[in-house]
Tab-separated table of C-alpha atoms and ligand atoms in Angstrom:
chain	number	residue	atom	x	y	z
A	1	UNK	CA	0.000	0.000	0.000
A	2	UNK	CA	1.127	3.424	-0.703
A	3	UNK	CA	2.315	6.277	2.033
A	4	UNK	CA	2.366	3.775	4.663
A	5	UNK	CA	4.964	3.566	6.775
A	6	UNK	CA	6.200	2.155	10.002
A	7	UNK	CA	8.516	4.605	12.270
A	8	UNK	CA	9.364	3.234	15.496
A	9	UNK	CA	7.635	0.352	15.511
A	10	UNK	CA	4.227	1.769	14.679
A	11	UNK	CA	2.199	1.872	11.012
A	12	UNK	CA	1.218	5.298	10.101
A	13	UNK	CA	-0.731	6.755	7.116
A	14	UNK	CA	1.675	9.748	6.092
A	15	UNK	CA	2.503	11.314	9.140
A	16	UNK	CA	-0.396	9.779	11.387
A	17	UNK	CA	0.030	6.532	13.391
A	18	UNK	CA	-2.997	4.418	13.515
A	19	UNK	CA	-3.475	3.644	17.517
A	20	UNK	CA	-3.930	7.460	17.145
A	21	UNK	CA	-7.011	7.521	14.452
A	22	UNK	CA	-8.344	4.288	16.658
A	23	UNK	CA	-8.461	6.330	19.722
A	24	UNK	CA	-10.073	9.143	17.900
A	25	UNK	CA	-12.067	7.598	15.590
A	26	UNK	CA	-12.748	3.879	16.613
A	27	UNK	CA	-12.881	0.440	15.091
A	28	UNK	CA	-13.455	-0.536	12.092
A	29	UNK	CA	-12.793	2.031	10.272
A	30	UNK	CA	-11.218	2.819	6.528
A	31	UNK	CA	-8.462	5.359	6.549
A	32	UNK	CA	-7.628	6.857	3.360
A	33	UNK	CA	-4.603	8.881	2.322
A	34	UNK	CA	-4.940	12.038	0.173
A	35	UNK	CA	-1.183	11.493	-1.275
A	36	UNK	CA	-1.872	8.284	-2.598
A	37	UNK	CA	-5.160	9.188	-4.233
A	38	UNK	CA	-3.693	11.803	-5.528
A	39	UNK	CA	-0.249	9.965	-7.080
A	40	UNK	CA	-2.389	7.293	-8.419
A	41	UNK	CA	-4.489	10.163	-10.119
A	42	UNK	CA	-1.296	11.811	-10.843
A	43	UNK	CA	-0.021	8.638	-12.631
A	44	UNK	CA	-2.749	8.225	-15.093
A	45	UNK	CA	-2.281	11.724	-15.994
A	46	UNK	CA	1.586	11.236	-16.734
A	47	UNK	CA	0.276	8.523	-18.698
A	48	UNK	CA	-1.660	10.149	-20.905
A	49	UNK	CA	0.425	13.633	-21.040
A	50	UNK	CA	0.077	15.387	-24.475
A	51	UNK	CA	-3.244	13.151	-25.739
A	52	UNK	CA	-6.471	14.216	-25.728
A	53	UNK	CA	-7.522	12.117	-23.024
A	54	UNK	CA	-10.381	11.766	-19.958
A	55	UNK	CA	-10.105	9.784	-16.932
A	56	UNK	CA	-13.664	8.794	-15.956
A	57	UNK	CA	-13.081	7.498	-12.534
A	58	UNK	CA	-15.521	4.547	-11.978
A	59	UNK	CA	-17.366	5.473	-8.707
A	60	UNK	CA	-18.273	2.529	-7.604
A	61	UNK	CA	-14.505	1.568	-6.314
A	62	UNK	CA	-15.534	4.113	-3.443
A	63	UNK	CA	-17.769	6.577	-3.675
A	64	UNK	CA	-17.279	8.942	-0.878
A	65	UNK	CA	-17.808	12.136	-1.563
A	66	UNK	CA	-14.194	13.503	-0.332
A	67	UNK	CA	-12.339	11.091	-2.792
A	68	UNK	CA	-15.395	12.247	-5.743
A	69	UNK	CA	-14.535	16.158	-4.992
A	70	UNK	CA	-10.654	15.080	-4.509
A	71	UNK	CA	-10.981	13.693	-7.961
A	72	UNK	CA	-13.267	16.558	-9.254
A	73	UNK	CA	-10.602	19.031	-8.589
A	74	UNK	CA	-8.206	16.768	-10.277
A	75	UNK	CA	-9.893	17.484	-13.216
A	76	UNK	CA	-11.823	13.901	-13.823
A	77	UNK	CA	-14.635	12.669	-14.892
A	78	UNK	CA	-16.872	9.970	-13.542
A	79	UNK	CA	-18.313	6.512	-14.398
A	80	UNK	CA	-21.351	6.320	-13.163
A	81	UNK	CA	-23.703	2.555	-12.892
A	82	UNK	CA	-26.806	4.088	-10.919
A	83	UNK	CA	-28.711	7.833	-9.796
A	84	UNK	CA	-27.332	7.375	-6.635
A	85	UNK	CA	-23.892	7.694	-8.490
A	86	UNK	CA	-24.860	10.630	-9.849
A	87	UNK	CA	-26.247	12.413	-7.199
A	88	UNK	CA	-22.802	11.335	-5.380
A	89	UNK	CA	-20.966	13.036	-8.398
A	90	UNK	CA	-23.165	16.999	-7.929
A	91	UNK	CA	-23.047	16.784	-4.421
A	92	UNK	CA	-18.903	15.955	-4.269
A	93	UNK	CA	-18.830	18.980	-7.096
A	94	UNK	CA	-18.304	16.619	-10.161
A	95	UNK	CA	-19.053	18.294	-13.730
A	96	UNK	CA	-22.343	15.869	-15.355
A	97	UNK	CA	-20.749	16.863	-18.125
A	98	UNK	CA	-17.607	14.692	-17.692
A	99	UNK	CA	-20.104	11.841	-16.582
A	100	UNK	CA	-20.826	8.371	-18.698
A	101	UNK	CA	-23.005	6.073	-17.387
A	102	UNK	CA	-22.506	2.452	-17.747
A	103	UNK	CA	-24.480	-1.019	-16.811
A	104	UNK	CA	-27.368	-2.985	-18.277
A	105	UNK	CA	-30.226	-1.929	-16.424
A	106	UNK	CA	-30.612	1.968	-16.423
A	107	UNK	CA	-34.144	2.900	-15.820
A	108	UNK	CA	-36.068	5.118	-17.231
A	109	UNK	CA	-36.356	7.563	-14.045
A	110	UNK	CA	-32.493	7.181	-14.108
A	111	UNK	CA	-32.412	8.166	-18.303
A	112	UNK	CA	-34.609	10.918	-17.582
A	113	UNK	CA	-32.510	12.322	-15.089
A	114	UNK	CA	-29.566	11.989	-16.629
A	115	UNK	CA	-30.556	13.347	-20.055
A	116	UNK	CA	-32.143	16.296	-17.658
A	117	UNK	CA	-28.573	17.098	-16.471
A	118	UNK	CA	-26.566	16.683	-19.323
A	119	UNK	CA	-24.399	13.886	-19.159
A	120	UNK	CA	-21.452	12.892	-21.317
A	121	UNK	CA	-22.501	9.701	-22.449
A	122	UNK	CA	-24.888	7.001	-22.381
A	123	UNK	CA	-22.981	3.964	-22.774
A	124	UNK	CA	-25.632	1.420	-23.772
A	125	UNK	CA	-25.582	-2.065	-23.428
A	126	UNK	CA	-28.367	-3.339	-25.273
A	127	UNK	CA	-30.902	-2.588	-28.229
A	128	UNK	CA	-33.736	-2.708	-25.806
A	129	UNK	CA	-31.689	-0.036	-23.962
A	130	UNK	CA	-31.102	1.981	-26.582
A	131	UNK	CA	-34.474	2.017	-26.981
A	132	UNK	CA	-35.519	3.303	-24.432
A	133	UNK	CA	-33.323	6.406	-24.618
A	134	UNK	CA	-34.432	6.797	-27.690
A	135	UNK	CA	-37.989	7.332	-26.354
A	136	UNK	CA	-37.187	8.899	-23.070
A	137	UNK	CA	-34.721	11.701	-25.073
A	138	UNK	CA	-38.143	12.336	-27.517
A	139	UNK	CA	-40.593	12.905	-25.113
A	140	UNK	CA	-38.615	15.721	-23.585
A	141	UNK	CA	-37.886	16.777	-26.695
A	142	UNK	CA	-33.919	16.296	-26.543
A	143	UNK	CA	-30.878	14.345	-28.128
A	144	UNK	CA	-29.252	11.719	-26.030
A	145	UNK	CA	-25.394	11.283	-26.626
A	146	UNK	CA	-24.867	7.371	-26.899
A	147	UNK	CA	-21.939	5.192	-27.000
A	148	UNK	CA	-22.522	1.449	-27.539
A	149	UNK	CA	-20.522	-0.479	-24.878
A	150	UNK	CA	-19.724	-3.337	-27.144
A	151	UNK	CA	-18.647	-6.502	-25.810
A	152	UNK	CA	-15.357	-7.832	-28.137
A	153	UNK	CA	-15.500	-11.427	-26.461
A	154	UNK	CA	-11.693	-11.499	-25.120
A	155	UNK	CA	-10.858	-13.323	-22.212
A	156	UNK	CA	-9.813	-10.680	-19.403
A	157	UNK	CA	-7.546	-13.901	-17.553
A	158	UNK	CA	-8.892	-12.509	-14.129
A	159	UNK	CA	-11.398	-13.829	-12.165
A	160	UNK	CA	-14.906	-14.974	-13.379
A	161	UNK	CA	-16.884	-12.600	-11.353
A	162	UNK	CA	-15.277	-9.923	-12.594
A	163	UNK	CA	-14.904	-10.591	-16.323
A	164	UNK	CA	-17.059	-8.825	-18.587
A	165	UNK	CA	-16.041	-8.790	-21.796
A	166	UNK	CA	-16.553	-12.256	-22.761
A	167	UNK	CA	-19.781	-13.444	-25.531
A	168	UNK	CA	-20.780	-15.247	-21.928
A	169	UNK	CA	-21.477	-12.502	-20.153
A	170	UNK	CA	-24.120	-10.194	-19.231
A	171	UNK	CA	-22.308	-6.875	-20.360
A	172	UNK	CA	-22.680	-5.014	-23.751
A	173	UNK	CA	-23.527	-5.477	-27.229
A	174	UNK	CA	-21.945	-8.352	-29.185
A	175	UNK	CA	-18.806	-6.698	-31.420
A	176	UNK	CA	-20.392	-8.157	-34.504
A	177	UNK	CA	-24.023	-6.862	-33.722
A	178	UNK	CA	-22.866	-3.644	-33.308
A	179	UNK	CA	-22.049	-1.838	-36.597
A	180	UNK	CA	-26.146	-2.343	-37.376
A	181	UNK	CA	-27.094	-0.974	-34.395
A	182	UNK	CA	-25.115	2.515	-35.092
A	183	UNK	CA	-26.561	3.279	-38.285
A	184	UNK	CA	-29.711	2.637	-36.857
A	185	UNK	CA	-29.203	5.170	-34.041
A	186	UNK	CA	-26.909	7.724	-36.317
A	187	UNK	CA	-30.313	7.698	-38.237
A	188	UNK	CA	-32.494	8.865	-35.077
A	189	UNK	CA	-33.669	12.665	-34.305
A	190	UNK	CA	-33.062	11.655	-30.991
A	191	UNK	CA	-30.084	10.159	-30.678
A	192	UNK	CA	-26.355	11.593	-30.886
A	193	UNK	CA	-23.674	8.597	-31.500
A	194	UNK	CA	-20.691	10.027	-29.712
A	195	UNK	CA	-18.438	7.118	-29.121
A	196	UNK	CA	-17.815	3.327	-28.742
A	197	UNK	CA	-17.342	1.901	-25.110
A	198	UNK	CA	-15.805	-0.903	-24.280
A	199	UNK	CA	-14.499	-2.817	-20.890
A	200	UNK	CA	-13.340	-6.405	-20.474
A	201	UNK	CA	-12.544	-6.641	-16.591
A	202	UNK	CA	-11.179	-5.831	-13.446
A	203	UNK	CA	-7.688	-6.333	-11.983
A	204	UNK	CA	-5.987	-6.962	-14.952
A	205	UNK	CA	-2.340	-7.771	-14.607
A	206	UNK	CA	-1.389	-7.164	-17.865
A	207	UNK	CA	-2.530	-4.981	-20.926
A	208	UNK	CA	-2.638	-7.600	-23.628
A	209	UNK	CA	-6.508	-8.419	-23.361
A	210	UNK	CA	-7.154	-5.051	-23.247
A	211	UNK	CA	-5.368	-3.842	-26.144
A	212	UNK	CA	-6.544	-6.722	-27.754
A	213	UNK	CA	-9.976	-5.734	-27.394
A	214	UNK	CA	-8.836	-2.137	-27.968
A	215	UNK	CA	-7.807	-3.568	-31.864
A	216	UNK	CA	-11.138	-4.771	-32.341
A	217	UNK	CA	-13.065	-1.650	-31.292
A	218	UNK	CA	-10.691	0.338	-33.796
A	219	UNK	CA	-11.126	-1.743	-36.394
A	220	UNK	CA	-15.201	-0.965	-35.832
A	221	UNK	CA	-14.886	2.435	-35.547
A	222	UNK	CA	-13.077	2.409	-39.258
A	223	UNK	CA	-16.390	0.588	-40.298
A	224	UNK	CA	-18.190	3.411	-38.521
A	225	UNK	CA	-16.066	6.196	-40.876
A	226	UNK	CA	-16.547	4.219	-43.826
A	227	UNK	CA	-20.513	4.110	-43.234
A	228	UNK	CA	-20.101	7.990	-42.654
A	229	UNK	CA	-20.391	7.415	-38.849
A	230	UNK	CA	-17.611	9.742	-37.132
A	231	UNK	CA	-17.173	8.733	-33.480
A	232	UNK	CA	-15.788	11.979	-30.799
A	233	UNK	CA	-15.048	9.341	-28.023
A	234	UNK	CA	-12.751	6.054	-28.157
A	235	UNK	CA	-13.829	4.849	-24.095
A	236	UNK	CA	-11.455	1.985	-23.761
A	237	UNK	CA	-12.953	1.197	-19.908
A	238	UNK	CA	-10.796	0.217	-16.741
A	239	UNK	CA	-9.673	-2.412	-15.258
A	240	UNK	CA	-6.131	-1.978	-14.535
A	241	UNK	CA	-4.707	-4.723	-11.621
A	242	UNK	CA	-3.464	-3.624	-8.525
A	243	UNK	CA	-0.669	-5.131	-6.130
A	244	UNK	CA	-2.453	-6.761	-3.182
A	245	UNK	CA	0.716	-9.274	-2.303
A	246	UNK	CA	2.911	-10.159	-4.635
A	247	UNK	CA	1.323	-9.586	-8.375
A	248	UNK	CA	3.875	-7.477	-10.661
A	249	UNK	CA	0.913	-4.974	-10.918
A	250	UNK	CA	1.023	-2.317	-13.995
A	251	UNK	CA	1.486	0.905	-13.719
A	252	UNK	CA	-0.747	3.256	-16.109
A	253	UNK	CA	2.160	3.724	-17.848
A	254	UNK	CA	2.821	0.441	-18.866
A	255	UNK	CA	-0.692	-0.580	-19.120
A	256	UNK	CA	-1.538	2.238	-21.077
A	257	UNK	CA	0.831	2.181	-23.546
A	258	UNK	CA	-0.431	-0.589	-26.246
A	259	UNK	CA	-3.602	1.671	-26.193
A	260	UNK	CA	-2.105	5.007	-26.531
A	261	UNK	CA	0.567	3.041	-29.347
A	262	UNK	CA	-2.802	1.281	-30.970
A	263	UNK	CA	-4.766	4.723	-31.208
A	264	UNK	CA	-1.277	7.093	-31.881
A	265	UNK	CA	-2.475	9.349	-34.328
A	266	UNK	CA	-6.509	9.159	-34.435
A	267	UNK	CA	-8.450	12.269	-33.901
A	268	UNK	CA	-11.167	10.999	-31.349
A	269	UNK	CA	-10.979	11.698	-27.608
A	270	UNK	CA	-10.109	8.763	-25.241
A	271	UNK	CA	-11.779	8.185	-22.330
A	272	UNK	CA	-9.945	5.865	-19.745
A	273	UNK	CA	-12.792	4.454	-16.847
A	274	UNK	CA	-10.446	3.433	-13.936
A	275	UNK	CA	-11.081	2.279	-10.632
A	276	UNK	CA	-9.341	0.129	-8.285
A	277	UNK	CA	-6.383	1.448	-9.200
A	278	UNK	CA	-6.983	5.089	-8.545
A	279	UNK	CA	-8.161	4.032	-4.890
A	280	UNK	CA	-7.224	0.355	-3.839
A	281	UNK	CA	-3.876	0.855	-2.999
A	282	UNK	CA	-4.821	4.444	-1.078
A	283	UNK	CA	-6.862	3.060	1.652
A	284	UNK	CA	-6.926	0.392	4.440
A	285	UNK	CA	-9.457	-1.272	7.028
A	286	UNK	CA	-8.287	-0.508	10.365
A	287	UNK	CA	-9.448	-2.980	13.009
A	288	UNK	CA	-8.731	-4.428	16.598
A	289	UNK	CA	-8.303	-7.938	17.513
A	290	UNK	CA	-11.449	-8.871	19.965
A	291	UNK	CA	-10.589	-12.337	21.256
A	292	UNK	CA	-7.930	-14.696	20.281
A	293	UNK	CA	-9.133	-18.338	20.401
A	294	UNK	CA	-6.896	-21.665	20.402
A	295	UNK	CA	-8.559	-24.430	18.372
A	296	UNK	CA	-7.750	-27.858	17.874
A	297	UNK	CA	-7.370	-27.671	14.126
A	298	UNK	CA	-7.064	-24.052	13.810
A	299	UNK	CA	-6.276	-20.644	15.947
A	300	UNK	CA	-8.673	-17.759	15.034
A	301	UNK	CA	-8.131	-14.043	15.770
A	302	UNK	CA	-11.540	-12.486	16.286
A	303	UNK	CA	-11.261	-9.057	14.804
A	304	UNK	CA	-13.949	-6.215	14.762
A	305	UNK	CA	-14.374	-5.756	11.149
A	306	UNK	CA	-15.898	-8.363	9.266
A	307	UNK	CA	-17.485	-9.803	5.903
A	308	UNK	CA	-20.191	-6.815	5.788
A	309	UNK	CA	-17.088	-4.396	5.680
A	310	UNK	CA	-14.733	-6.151	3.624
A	311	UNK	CA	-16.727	-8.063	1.313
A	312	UNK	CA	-13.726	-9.443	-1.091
A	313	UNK	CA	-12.542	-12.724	0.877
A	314	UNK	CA	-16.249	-13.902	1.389
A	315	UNK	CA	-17.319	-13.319	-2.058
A	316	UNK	CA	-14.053	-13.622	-4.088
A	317	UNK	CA	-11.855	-15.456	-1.847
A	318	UNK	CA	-9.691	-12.252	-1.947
A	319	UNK	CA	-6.244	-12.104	-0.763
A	320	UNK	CA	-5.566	-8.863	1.537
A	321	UNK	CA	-2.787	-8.365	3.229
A	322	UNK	CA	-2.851	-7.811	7.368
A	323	UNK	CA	-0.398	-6.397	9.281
A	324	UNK	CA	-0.387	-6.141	12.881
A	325	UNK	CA	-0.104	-1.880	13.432
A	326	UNK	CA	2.526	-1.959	16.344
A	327	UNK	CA	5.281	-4.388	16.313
A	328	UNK	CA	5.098	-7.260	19.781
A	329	UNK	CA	7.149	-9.759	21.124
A	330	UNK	CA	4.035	-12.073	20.893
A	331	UNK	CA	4.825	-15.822	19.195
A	332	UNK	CA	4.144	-15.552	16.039
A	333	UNK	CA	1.087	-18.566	14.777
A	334	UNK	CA	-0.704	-18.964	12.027
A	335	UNK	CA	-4.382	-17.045	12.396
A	336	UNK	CA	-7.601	-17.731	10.972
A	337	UNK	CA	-8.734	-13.797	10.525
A	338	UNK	CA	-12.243	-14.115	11.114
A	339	UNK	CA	-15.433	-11.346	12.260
A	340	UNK	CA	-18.170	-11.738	14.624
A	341	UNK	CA	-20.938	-11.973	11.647
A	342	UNK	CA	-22.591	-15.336	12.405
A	343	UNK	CA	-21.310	-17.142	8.734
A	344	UNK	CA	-18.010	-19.521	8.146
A	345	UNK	CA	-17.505	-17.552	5.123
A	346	UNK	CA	-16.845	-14.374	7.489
A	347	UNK	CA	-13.274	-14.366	7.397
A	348	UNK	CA	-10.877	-11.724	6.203
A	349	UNK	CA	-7.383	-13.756	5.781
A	350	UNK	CA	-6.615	-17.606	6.003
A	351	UNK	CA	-3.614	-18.904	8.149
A	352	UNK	CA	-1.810	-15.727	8.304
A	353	UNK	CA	1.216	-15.744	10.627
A	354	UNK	CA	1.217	-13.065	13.304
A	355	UNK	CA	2.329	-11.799	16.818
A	356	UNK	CA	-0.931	-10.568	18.436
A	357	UNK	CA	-2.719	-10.400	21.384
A	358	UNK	CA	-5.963	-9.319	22.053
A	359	UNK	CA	-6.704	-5.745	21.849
A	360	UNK	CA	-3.853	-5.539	19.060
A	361	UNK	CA	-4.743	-3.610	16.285
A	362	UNK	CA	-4.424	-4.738	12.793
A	363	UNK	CA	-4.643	-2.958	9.322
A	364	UNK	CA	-6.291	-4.554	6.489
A	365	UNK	CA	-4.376	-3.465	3.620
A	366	UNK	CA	-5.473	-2.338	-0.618
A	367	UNK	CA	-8.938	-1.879	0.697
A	368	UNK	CA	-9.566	1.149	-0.494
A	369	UNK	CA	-11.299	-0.133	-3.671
A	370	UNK	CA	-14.946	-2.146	-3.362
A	371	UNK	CA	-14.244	-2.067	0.529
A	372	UNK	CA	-16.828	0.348	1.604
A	373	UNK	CA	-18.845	0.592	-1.327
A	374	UNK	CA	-19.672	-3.208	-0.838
A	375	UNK	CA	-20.638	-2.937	2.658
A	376	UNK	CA	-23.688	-4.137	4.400
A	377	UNK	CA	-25.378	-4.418	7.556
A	378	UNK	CA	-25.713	-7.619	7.644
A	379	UNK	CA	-25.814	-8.985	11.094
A	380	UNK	CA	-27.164	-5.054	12.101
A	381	UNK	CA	-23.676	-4.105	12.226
A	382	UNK	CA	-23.585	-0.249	12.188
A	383	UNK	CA	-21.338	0.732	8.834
A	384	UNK	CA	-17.956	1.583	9.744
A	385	UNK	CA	-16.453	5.504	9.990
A	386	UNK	CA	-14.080	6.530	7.223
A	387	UNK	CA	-10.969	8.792	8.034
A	388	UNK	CA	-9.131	10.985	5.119
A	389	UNK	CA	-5.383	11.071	5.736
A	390	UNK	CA	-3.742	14.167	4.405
A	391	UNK	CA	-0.209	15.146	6.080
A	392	UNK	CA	-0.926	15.202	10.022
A	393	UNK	CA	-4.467	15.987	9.312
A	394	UNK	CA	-6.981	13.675	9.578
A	395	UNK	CA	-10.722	14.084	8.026
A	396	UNK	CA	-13.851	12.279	9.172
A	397	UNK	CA	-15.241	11.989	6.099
A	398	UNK	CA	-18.023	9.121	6.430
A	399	UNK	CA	-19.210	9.277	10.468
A	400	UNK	CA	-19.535	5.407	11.723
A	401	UNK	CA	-23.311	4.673	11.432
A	402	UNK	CA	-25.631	4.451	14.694
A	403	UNK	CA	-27.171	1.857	15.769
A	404	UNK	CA	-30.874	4.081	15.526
A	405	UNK	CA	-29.266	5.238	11.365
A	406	UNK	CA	-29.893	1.057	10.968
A	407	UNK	CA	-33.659	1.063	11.028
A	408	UNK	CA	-34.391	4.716	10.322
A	409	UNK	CA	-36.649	3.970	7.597
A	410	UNK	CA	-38.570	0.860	9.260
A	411	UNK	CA	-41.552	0.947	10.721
A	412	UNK	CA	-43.544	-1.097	12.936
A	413	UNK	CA	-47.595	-2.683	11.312
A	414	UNK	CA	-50.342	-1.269	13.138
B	501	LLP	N1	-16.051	0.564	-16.075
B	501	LLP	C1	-17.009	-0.365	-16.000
B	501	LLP	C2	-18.069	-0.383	-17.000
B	501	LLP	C3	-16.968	-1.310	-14.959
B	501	LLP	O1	-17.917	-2.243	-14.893
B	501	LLP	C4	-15.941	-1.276	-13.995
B	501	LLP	C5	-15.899	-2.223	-12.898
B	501	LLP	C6	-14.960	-0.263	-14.116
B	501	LLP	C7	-15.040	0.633	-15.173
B	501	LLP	C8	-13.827	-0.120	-13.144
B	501	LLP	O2	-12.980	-1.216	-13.167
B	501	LLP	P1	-11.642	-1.204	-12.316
B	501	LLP	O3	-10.705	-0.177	-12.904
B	501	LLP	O4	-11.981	-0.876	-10.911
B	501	LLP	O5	-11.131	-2.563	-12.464
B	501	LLP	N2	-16.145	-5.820	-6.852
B	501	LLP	C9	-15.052	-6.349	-7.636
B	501	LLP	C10	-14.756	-5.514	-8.848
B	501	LLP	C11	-15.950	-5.295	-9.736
B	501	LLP	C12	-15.666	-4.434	-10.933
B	501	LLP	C13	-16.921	-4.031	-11.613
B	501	LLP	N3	-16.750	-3.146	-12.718
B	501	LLP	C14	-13.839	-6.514	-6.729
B	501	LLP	O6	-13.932	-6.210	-5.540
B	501	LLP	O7	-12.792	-6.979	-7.171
């Protein structure tokens, strides 16, 4: 993880040492770091120095509204999957203008309101959807910019819940369906075909796939010009792997540079979609060991965070690393990392070798991405606080949920 570092025994997030933010701000709790999120934005922009070129942060990585306005100021963009992503987006300052919206299931409330504040980019994922807009952009007498997100069918290599660009999956238009679809829409008084959209997956370790699916999106939008279709935007999507242990994780500049090599020379705009690696590596999931129990098979450390924070081990079988914050002169054993929610699938790390006691604190590390934003409250478990790291500052920027914010909207039958 990035700006960590341990000085005299103790982890700190630039210059602030956990036990600190745990005294202030309790456990669980994500602590972000304004440096890192602002490197990795930083990087990308190295990247893509001297080409026209928009980052469209994906949102859902983590969508609080410090990291959003962080990211506004930075000059990005957003991807956007829902209205609540939007309304995240104003409210943290973001321009709709710089906005696409992505996913298969956009309503028509969502379209409305979308089209109403002058979005980007539609980037549809079906004919049905299209559609829809279509309709939606007539009655209110406007033109909806559209991309078609087209699926290429190349295997991402990453894993299966979080491919999306093969003919298998759920996730935009078949490549070879496409080029019908376009003139049909370049034909509408209602529609405006701005681009072609395309992503294949999440934590990619390399950029072959991508730029492999990059070639067959050009080779489309050639079709396009020769059918008289002239596309602004060339939105090559995100996906770009992160380091969680030991991966030799890309940086944009390396996992950029088939792309910007493949499309050296063309006059449309790229738009890059980026998530994880803008935040994963920027934030962590700060926790405290509650009980440490001996089995026969296996020892477990009983932590306060748990599945309904971190969802990745449950659901993926995720690999994050966890470090103890303060160094002991415990034995080290091997620890089952588990939380109190009532499920064997509740753990956070598998036979992980540490020096703890009870009442140690531990940091969860590279959770800065689909950590929160994956949450639940599962179990009631209030959501946990999140802290903003910048220099000796630190920033409440999410207060930990109450235990009366869990049923605020319930109410009892007569
Ligand atoms: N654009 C689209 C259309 C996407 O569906 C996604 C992620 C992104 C961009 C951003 O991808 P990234 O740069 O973050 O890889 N919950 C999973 C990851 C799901 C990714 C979903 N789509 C996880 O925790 O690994």
């Amino acid at each position: 993880m990035n700006h960590l570092s341990v000085v005299d025994g103790i982890l700190h997030v630039e210059q602030l040492a956990l036990p600190e933010l745990a005294r202030t701000f309790g456990t669980p709790c994500y602590v972000y770091s304004r440096a890192a999120l602002g490197a990795a934005m930083q990087g990308y922009k190295d990247a893509l120095a001297g080409r026209d070129a928009l980052i469209c942060y994906a949102v859902k990585a983590n969508s609080n509204l410090a990291i959003l306005s962080l990211f506004a100021r930075l000059g990005a963009g957003f991807d956007i999957v829902s209205r609540g992503e939007l309304a995240r987006v104003l409210a943290a300052g973001g321009d709709a203008g710089k906005v696409v919206f992505s996913g298969v299931g956009k309503s028509a409330t969502e379209i409305r309101e979308a089209l109403s504040l002058g979005i980007m980019c539609f980037n549809v994922e079906s004919e049905a959807e299209l559609e829809r807009i279509e309709n939606i952009a007539a009655a209110l007498k406007k033109r909806a910019p559209v991309a078609l997100r087209v699926n290429p069918d190349v295997d991402p290599r990453t894993h299966p819940y979080i491919s999306t660009g093969l003919r298998n999956n759920k996730f935009g238009i078949a490549i070879d369906q496409a080029r019908a679809i376009y003139r049909r829409a370049s034909q509408s008084q209602h529609l405006a075909v701005r681009g072609i959209a395309c992503h294949i997956g999440s934590q990619l370790l390399d950029a072959e796939p991508a730029a492999e699916a990059a070639a067959k999106v050009l080779a489309l939008a050639d079709q396009l010009a020769s059918d008289g279709i002239a596309l602004q935007n060339l939105d090559l999507g995100g996906g770009m792997g992160i380091r969680y242990l030991d991966e030799d994780a890309p940086v944009p500049a390396t996992y950029l540079a088939p792309l910007l090599a493949a499309t050296a020379g063309r006059s449309e705009r790229l738009v890059f979609e980026p998530g994880r690696s803008l935040v994963g590596n920027a934030g962590l999931l700060l926790t405290r060991v509650e009980y440490l129990k001996r089995g026969t098979e296996k020892n477990f450390a009983v932590v306060d965070a748990a599945m309904n924070d971190l969802m990745r081990p449950a659901l993926y079988d995720a690999y994050h690393d966890i470090v103890p914050v303060a160094a002991s002169r415990h034995t080290a054993l091997p620890y089952e990392i588990v939380g109190p929610v009532c499920e064997s699938g509740d753990f956070l790390g598998h036979a992980r070798k540490l020096a703890i006691a009870a009442g140690d604190l531990l940091a969860i590390l590279s959770a800065g991405a689909y950590g929160m934003t994956m949450s639940s409250n599962y179990n009631s478990r209030p959501r946990a606080a999140e802290v903003l790291v910048d220099g000796a500052a630190a920033h409440l920027v999410r207060r930990r949920e109450s235990i009366a914010d869990l049923y605020a909207g319930e109410s009892s039958v007569p």
